[in-house]
GROMACS .gro file of C-alpha atoms in nm:
model
  347
    1MET     CA    1  12.140 -12.051   1.933
    2HIS     CA    2  12.104 -12.011   2.310
    3ARG     CA    3  12.227 -11.653   2.294
    4TYR     CA    4  11.998 -11.530   2.017
    5PHE     CA    5  11.694 -11.761   2.045
    6SER     CA    6  11.657 -11.810   2.421
    7ASP     CA    7  11.364 -11.565   2.420
    8GLU     CA    8  11.035 -11.721   2.307
    9GLU     CA    9  10.934 -11.395   2.134
   10ALA     CA   10  11.249 -11.411   1.918
   11ILE     CA   11  11.142 -11.754   1.790
   12ILE     CA   12  10.787 -11.632   1.714
   13PHE     CA   13  10.921 -11.322   1.540
   14THR     CA   14  11.158 -11.537   1.332
   15LEU     CA   15  10.865 -11.753   1.217
   16LEU     CA   16  10.660 -11.443   1.131
   17LEU     CA   17  10.946 -11.300   0.924
   18LEU     CA   18  10.994 -11.634   0.747
   19VAL     CA   19  10.623 -11.657   0.661
   20PHE     CA   20  10.619 -11.295   0.544
   21PHE     CA   21  10.917 -11.336   0.308
   22LEU     CA   22  10.792 -11.670   0.172
   23VAL     CA   23  10.449 -11.521   0.096
   24ILE     CA   24  10.607 -11.224  -0.081
   25ILE     CA   25  10.850 -11.441  -0.279
   26PHE     CA   26  10.594 -11.694  -0.402
   27PHE     CA   27  10.278 -11.480  -0.421
   28SER     CA   28  10.412 -11.133  -0.506
   29ARG     CA   29  10.248 -11.132  -0.850
   30MET     CA   30   9.907 -11.214  -0.705
   31LEU     CA   31   9.959 -10.960  -0.427
   32ALA     CA   32  10.054 -10.676  -0.666
   33PRO     CA   33   9.715 -10.495  -0.628
   34PHE     CA   34   9.745 -10.522  -0.250
   35LEU     CA   35  10.102 -10.379  -0.254
   36VAL     CA   36   9.992 -10.089  -0.474
   37SER     CA   37   9.699 -10.026  -0.238
   38VAL     CA   38   9.927 -10.024   0.067
   39VAL     CA   39  10.157  -9.765  -0.097
   40MET     CA   40   9.862  -9.547  -0.199
   41THR     CA   41   9.714  -9.575   0.150
   42PHE     CA   42  10.040  -9.460   0.309
   43LEU     CA   43  10.044  -9.158   0.075
   44LEU     CA   44   9.679  -9.066   0.127
   45GLN     CA   45   9.700  -9.113   0.504
   46SER     CA   46   9.919  -8.801   0.514
   47VAL     CA   47   9.641  -8.606   0.342
   48VAL     CA   48   9.384  -8.744   0.586
   49ASN     CA   49   9.603  -8.652   0.885
   50THR     CA   50   9.651  -8.299   0.752
   51LEU     CA   51   9.276  -8.248   0.707
   52GLN     CA   52   9.206  -8.389   1.053
   53ARG     CA   53   9.448  -8.138   1.205
   54PHE     CA   54   9.205  -7.873   1.080
   55ARG     CA   55   8.931  -8.042   1.290
   56MET     CA   56   8.768  -8.218   0.995
   57PRO     CA   57   8.596  -8.552   1.085
   58ARG     CA   58   8.775  -8.861   0.957
   59LEU     CA   59   8.513  -8.981   0.708
   60PRO     CA   60   8.495  -8.649   0.511
   61ALA     CA   61   8.878  -8.634   0.520
   62VAL     CA   62   8.895  -8.987   0.379
   63ILE     CA   63   8.645  -8.900   0.103
   64ILE     CA   64   8.844  -8.589   0.001
   65ALA     CA   65   9.175  -8.779  -0.002
   66PHE     CA   66   9.019  -9.065  -0.198
   67SER     CA   67   8.869  -8.819  -0.451
   68LEU     CA   68   9.215  -8.670  -0.507
   69PHE     CA   69   9.350  -9.021  -0.565
   70LEU     CA   70   9.076  -9.098  -0.821
   71GLY     CA   71   9.141  -8.770  -1.002
   72PHE     CA   72   9.513  -8.845  -1.022
   73LEU     CA   73   9.441  -9.199  -1.142
   74LEU     CA   74   9.210  -9.077  -1.420
   75ALA     CA   75   9.468  -8.817  -1.532
   76VAL     CA   76   9.735  -9.088  -1.556
   77LEU     CA   77   9.505  -9.325  -1.746
   78PHE     CA   78   9.355  -9.084  -1.998
   79TRP     CA   79   9.634  -8.830  -2.043
   80LEU     CA   80   9.980  -8.945  -1.934
   81LEU     CA   81   9.978  -9.311  -2.046
   82PRO     CA   82   9.845  -9.244  -2.401
   83LEU     CA   83  10.102  -8.964  -2.440
   84ILE     CA   84  10.389  -9.185  -2.322
   85TRP     CA   85  10.275  -9.471  -2.548
   86GLN     CA   86  10.265  -9.240  -2.852
   87GLN     CA   87  10.617  -9.121  -2.775
   88ILE     CA   88  10.743  -9.479  -2.738
   89LEU     CA   89  10.597  -9.571  -3.079
   90SER     CA   90  10.740  -9.254  -3.235
   91LEU     CA   91  11.081  -9.328  -3.088
   92ALA     CA   92  11.064  -9.687  -3.217
   93ARG     CA   93  10.995  -9.552  -3.570
   94GLU     CA   94  11.291  -9.313  -3.549
   95LEU     CA   95  11.538  -9.565  -3.406
   96PRO     CA   96  11.656  -9.695  -3.748
   97GLY     CA   97  11.736  -9.338  -3.852
   98MET     CA   98  11.921  -9.283  -3.526
   99VAL     CA   99  12.124  -9.600  -3.584
  100ARG     CA  100  12.215  -9.488  -3.938
  101ALA     CA  101  12.319  -9.145  -3.811
  102ALA     CA  102  12.527  -9.307  -3.539
  103GLN     CA  103  12.688  -9.534  -3.798
  104VAL     CA  104  12.791  -9.234  -4.009
  105TRP     CA  105  12.932  -9.067  -3.698
  106PHE     CA  106  13.131  -9.380  -3.606
  107VAL     CA  107  13.272  -9.405  -3.959
  108GLU     CA  108  13.388  -9.043  -3.936
  109MET     CA  109  13.544  -9.113  -3.596
  110GLN     CA  110  13.716  -9.423  -3.738
  111SER     CA  111  13.864  -9.218  -4.021
  112ALA     CA  112  13.988  -8.957  -3.772
  113TYR     CA  113  14.115  -9.202  -3.510
  114PRO     CA  114  14.191  -9.537  -3.679
  115GLN     CA  115  14.409  -9.644  -3.388
  116PHE     CA  116  14.103  -9.659  -3.154
  117LEU     CA  117  13.831  -9.791  -3.387
  118SER     CA  118  13.844 -10.043  -3.669
  119GLN     CA  119  13.586 -10.102  -3.941
  120GLN     CA  120  13.540 -10.457  -3.814
  121HIS     CA  121  13.440 -10.328  -3.468
  122ILE     CA  122  13.195 -10.080  -3.620
  123ASP     CA  123  13.032 -10.350  -3.835
  124GLN     CA  124  13.002 -10.579  -3.532
  125ILE     CA  125  12.842 -10.305  -3.318
  126PHE     CA  126  12.578 -10.217  -3.577
  127THR     CA  127  12.503 -10.579  -3.666
  128GLU     CA  128  12.415 -10.635  -3.301
  129ALA     CA  129  12.220 -10.307  -3.291
  130SER     CA  130  12.014 -10.414  -3.595
  131GLY     CA  131  11.937 -10.746  -3.426
  132GLU     CA  132  11.818 -10.564  -3.112
  133LEU     CA  133  11.597 -10.338  -3.324
  134ARG     CA  134  11.434 -10.641  -3.486
  135LYS     CA  135  11.370 -10.787  -3.139
  136LEU     CA  136  11.215 -10.457  -3.032
  137GLY     CA  137  10.984 -10.459  -3.334
  138GLN     CA  138  10.880 -10.818  -3.263
  139TRP     CA  139  10.817 -10.726  -2.897
  140LEU     CA  140  10.593 -10.435  -2.997
  141VAL     CA  141  10.397 -10.657  -3.237
  142GLY     CA  142  10.366 -10.929  -2.973
  143LEU     CA  143  10.259 -10.670  -2.718
  144SER     CA  144   9.979 -10.550  -2.941
  145LEU     CA  145   9.863 -10.908  -3.015
  146SER     CA  146   9.866 -11.012  -2.650
  147SER     CA  147   9.713 -10.691  -2.517
  148ILE     CA  148   9.364 -10.836  -2.456
  149PRO     CA  149   9.451 -11.060  -2.155
  150SER     CA  150   9.680 -10.790  -2.018
  151LEU     CA  151   9.402 -10.535  -2.059
  152VAL     CA  152   9.163 -10.759  -1.865
  153ALA     CA  153   9.419 -10.795  -1.583
  154TRP     CA  154   9.474 -10.418  -1.571
  155LEU     CA  155   9.099 -10.358  -1.561
  156ILE     CA  156   9.072 -10.593  -1.264
  157TYR     CA  157   9.356 -10.407  -1.091
  158LEU     CA  158   9.191 -10.073  -1.164
  159ILE     CA  159   8.876 -10.193  -0.989
  160LEU     CA  160   9.047 -10.368  -0.697
  161VAL     CA  161   9.302 -10.102  -0.607
  162PRO     CA  162   9.057  -9.812  -0.549
  163ILE     CA  163   8.828 -10.041  -0.346
  164LEU     CA  164   9.119 -10.162  -0.130
  165VAL     CA  165   9.252  -9.809  -0.084
  166PHE     CA  166   8.913  -9.675   0.026
  167PHE     CA  167   8.853  -9.945   0.286
  168MET     CA  168   9.212  -9.936   0.412
  169LEU     CA  169   9.171  -9.562   0.473
  170LYS     CA  170   8.820  -9.586   0.614
  171ASP     CA  171   8.875  -9.886   0.844
  172GLN     CA  172   9.241  -9.839   0.925
  173GLU     CA  173   9.194  -9.860   1.303
  174LYS     CA  174   8.980 -10.176   1.277
  175LEU     CA  175   9.234 -10.345   1.047
  176VAL     CA  176   9.528 -10.258   1.272
  177ALA     CA  177   9.336 -10.383   1.578
  178TYR     CA  178   9.251 -10.709   1.399
  179VAL     CA  179   9.611 -10.772   1.296
  180SER     CA  180   9.727 -10.690   1.650
  181SER     CA  181   9.481 -10.944   1.790
  182LEU     CA  182   9.651 -11.215   1.582
  183MET     CA  183   9.992 -11.132   1.728
  184PRO     CA  184  10.124 -11.285   2.054
  185GLU     CA  185  10.028 -11.106   2.375
  186LYS     CA  186  10.393 -11.061   2.462
  187ARG     CA  187  10.528 -10.854   2.173
  188THR     CA  188  10.798 -10.628   2.309
  189LEU     CA  189  11.026 -10.698   2.013
  190LEU     CA  190  10.746 -10.646   1.761
  191SER     CA  191  10.648 -10.317   1.927
  192ARG     CA  192  11.006 -10.187   1.928
  193VAL     CA  193  11.059 -10.269   1.561
  194TRP     CA  194  10.716 -10.134   1.460
  195ASN     CA  195  10.762  -9.807   1.651
  196GLU     CA  196  11.099  -9.757   1.486
  197MET     CA  197  10.978  -9.842   1.135
  198ASP     CA  198  10.627  -9.690   1.121
  199ASP     CA  199  10.725  -9.325   1.081
  200GLN     CA  200  11.027  -9.409   0.868
  201ILE     CA  201  10.833  -9.614   0.613
  202THR     CA  202  10.562  -9.348   0.594
  203ASN     CA  203  10.819  -9.071   0.549
  204TYR     CA  204  11.009  -9.275   0.291
  205ILE     CA  205  10.704  -9.352   0.073
  206ARG     CA  206  10.577  -8.995   0.096
  207GLY     CA  207  10.925  -8.852   0.032
  208LYS     CA  208  10.988  -9.078  -0.269
  209ALA     CA  209  10.653  -8.985  -0.425
  210ILE     CA  210  10.727  -8.613  -0.380
  211GLU     CA  211  11.081  -8.658  -0.514
  212ILE     CA  212  10.957  -8.842  -0.825
  213LEU     CA  213  10.697  -8.571  -0.897
  214ILE     CA  214  10.941  -8.283  -0.844
  215VAL     CA  215  11.229  -8.436  -1.042
  216ALA     CA  216  11.002  -8.546  -1.329
  217GLY     CA  217  10.820  -8.210  -1.339
  218VAL     CA  218  11.138  -7.999  -1.336
  219THR     CA  219  11.302  -8.226  -1.595
  220TRP     CA  220  10.998  -8.203  -1.824
  221ALA     CA  221  10.985  -7.820  -1.795
  222CYS     CA  222  11.359  -7.788  -1.868
  223PHE     CA  223  11.353  -8.028  -2.164
  224VAL     CA  224  11.050  -7.853  -2.317
  225TRP     CA  225  11.223  -7.516  -2.267
  226LEU     CA  226  11.535  -7.651  -2.441
  227GLY     CA  227  11.326  -7.797  -2.726
  228LEU     CA  228  11.432  -8.157  -2.666
  229GLY     CA  229  11.208  -8.423  -2.821
  230TYR     CA  230  11.033  -8.692  -2.619
  231ALA     CA  231  11.038  -8.462  -2.316
  232GLU     CA  232  10.751  -8.643  -2.140
  233LEU     CA  233  10.904  -8.990  -2.188
  234LEU     CA  234  11.249  -8.879  -2.074
  235ALA     CA  235  11.106  -8.689  -1.776
  236LEU     CA  236  10.919  -9.003  -1.667
  237LEU     CA  237  11.241  -9.208  -1.691
  238VAL     CA  238  11.438  -8.948  -1.496
  239GLY     CA  239  11.165  -8.930  -1.231
  240PHE     CA  240  11.156  -9.305  -1.173
  241SER     CA  241  11.536  -9.326  -1.181
  242VAL     CA  242  11.542  -9.183  -0.826
  243LEU     CA  243  11.404  -9.518  -0.704
  244VAL     CA  244  11.748  -9.675  -0.760
  245PRO     CA  245  12.007  -9.463  -0.577
  246TYR     CA  246  12.338  -9.402  -0.756
  247ILE     CA  247  12.256  -9.646  -1.038
  248GLY     CA  248  11.932  -9.499  -1.176
  249ALA     CA  249  12.075  -9.158  -1.265
  250ALA     CA  250  12.374  -9.314  -1.444
  251VAL     CA  251  12.153  -9.549  -1.648
  252VAL     CA  252  11.901  -9.281  -1.753
  253THR     CA  253  12.185  -9.053  -1.866
  254ILE     CA  254  12.232  -9.284  -2.168
  255PRO     CA  255  11.890  -9.230  -2.338
  256VAL     CA  256  11.896  -8.859  -2.252
  257ALA     CA  257  12.240  -8.819  -2.411
  258LEU     CA  258  12.155  -9.032  -2.717
  259ILE     CA  259  11.832  -8.849  -2.799
  260ALA     CA  260  11.995  -8.510  -2.744
  261LEU     CA  261  12.293  -8.611  -2.958
  262PHE     CA  262  12.068  -8.736  -3.240
  263GLN     CA  263  11.857  -8.419  -3.233
  264PHE     CA  264  12.125  -8.152  -3.182
  265GLY     CA  265  12.450  -8.322  -3.280
  266THR     CA  266  12.757  -8.198  -3.096
  267SER     CA  267  12.633  -7.838  -3.097
  268SER     CA  268  12.596  -7.607  -2.797
  269ASP     CA  269  12.230  -7.717  -2.760
  270PHE     CA  270  12.349  -8.069  -2.678
  271LEU     CA  271  12.588  -7.930  -2.417
  272TRP     CA  272  12.307  -7.721  -2.266
  273VAL     CA  273  12.082  -8.029  -2.235
  274MET     CA  274  12.352  -8.231  -2.062
  275ALA     CA  275  12.446  -7.940  -1.834
  276VAL     CA  276  12.085  -7.885  -1.726
  277TYR     CA  277  12.036  -8.259  -1.673
  278GLY     CA  278  12.352  -8.275  -1.462
  279LEU     CA  279  12.235  -7.974  -1.258
  280ILE     CA  280  11.899  -8.145  -1.189
  281GLN     CA  281  12.078  -8.458  -1.066
  282LEU     CA  282  12.313  -8.248  -0.853
  283LEU     CA  283  12.028  -8.053  -0.688
  284ASP     CA  284  11.829  -8.372  -0.635
  285GLY     CA  285  12.111  -8.549  -0.456
  286ASN     CA  286  12.241  -8.255  -0.253
  287VAL     CA  287  11.932  -8.043  -0.182
  288LEU     CA  288  11.606  -8.230  -0.238
  289VAL     CA  289  11.699  -8.568  -0.086
  290PRO     CA  290  11.839  -8.418   0.241
  291LEU     CA  291  11.523  -8.205   0.276
  292LEU     CA  292  11.281  -8.494   0.215
  293PHE     CA  293  11.468  -8.767   0.401
  294SER     CA  294  11.627  -8.579   0.688
  295GLU     CA  295  11.472  -8.822   0.939
  296ALA     CA  296  11.571  -9.140   0.754
  297VAL     CA  297  11.809  -9.389   0.912
  298ASN     CA  298  12.156  -9.349   0.768
  299LEU     CA  299  12.263  -9.649   0.560
  300HIS     CA  300  12.602  -9.698   0.400
  301PRO     CA  301  12.597  -9.669   0.017
  302VAL     CA  302  12.720 -10.030  -0.008
  303SER     CA  303  12.421 -10.142   0.204
  304ILE     CA  304  12.180  -9.947  -0.020
  305ILE     CA  305  12.320 -10.091  -0.344
  306LEU     CA  306  12.322 -10.442  -0.197
  307ALA     CA  307  11.960 -10.402  -0.083
  308VAL     CA  308  11.855 -10.282  -0.430
  309LEU     CA  309  12.025 -10.581  -0.595
  310VAL     CA  310  11.887 -10.841  -0.353
  311PHE     CA  311  11.530 -10.719  -0.310
  312GLY     CA  312  11.504 -10.607  -0.673
  313GLY     CA  313  11.613 -10.953  -0.784
  314LEU     CA  314  11.353 -11.113  -0.556
  315TRP     CA  315  11.051 -10.889  -0.619
  316GLY     CA  316  11.128 -10.676  -0.925
  317PHE     CA  317  10.994 -10.320  -0.920
  318TRP     CA  318  10.847 -10.345  -0.570
  319GLY     CA  319  11.171 -10.486  -0.438
  320VAL     CA  320  11.356 -10.185  -0.577
  321PHE     CA  321  11.092  -9.944  -0.442
  322PHE     CA  322  11.103 -10.090  -0.090
  323ALA     CA  323  11.476 -10.175  -0.089
  324ILE     CA  324  11.576  -9.894   0.150
  325PRO     CA  325  11.282  -9.947   0.395
  326LEU     CA  326  11.352 -10.321   0.397
  327ALA     CA  327  11.722 -10.261   0.462
  328THR     CA  328  11.625 -10.022   0.741
  329LEU     CA  329  11.386 -10.286   0.877
  330LEU     CA  330  11.666 -10.546   0.890
  331LYS     CA  331  11.889 -10.295   1.066
  332ALA     CA  332  11.614 -10.218   1.321
  333ILE     CA  333  11.556 -10.590   1.382
  334PHE     CA  334  11.927 -10.647   1.432
  335HIS     CA  335  11.948 -10.370   1.694
  336ALA     CA  336  11.623 -10.466   1.870
  337TRP     CA  337  11.680 -10.842   1.877
  338PRO     CA  338  11.686 -10.982   2.230
  339LYS     CA  339  12.009 -11.164   2.317
  340LEU     CA  340  12.175 -11.294   2.624
  341HIS     CA  341  12.500 -11.138   2.740
  342THR     CA  342  12.798 -11.367   2.779
  343GLU     CA  343  12.780 -11.371   3.158
  344ASP     CA  344  12.406 -11.453   3.148
  345ALA     CA  345  12.468 -11.739   2.907
  346ALA     CA  346  12.740 -11.872   3.138
  347ASP     CA  347  12.500 -11.873   3.433
   0.00000   0.00000   0.00000
C-alpha cells in the first residue's frame, strides 16, 4: 500500500477509475446513446481535422462532417437495414429446407461411414435443431409483437445521437476545458495516461471503422460475383467479425460455409466461395490490420482474448468494441503509475 498509494494523485486516480467503471457497469444501457455519440465524434473529428488542414474554419468543417454523418445514417436506415431484415426473414423461411437437406446428407454419410455416425446420433442432432428452429420462429413473432416500444426507443436514440454528435464536435474545446476544470490541479499521472491513450484510441476507432467497411465491402463484392445468396447479410457478419480478434473470423466461417454448402453442395463453386473467404481473412490479418494499426500498442494475443471476454461480458457489444483500447489503457496505467522504489520506502 505504501509503495503504490503513497502519492495522493494515485489515490484520486484510483477513485476516478472506480467511479468510471461503476457508472459504466450499472448505467451502460442508459448511456448507450452517449457511447455511440462518442464513437461517432471520434470518427468525424478526423474529417474535421482534415478539412481544417486545408485552412477551412472549424464551424464549416463541422457542418460538412456532420452532413456526411447524417447522409450515412439515412442510407443505413432506409437502405441497408430493410435489406438485411428481408434477408433474415428469407433465411428463416429457408432454414427448414436447409435442415432437411442436411439430414439427407447426414444419412448418406452414415450409410458410407457407419463407424463414425449412428442413426441415433443423427436423430438426436436434428431433434435439437428442430427445437432451435421453433425457438427462432417464436423469437421472430415476439420481436414483431414487441416492436412498438423498441421502435420508440430507437426513435429517441436517432434524435439524441445526432444532437450529441453535433454539439460534441462544435463545442469540443469547451467540453474538454470543463472536464479538465473538474480534475485535480496536480494531474501528472492523468496527463501521462491521457497523452498516451488519446492518439491510440482515435487511431483504433478510425482504423476499426475503415477495416469494417473495407472487409464488408470486399466480401459483398466477392460473394455477389460468385453468386452466393444472402451476400449482404453475410458481408455484414464478416465485417463486424473483425471486432473480435481471432474468434470472430472462426465463428462467422460457420454461416458462410453452411449457406454455401446448401446452395452449391460440394461442387467447385463451394470450394471457390471458401477459398475466396479464406483469402479475405488472410489479407485482412496480414495486410490490412498492420497498415491500419501500425501505431497501436502491441498486446499479447492472450491479453486481447482475455480483454474481449472480460469487457464483453461486462458491457456486451461496446465492451467487445472497446476491449483492445481498454486493455491498452490498463497497460498504460500500469506503466505510468507512481510507485516508491524499495530504497525510498525503506527511508
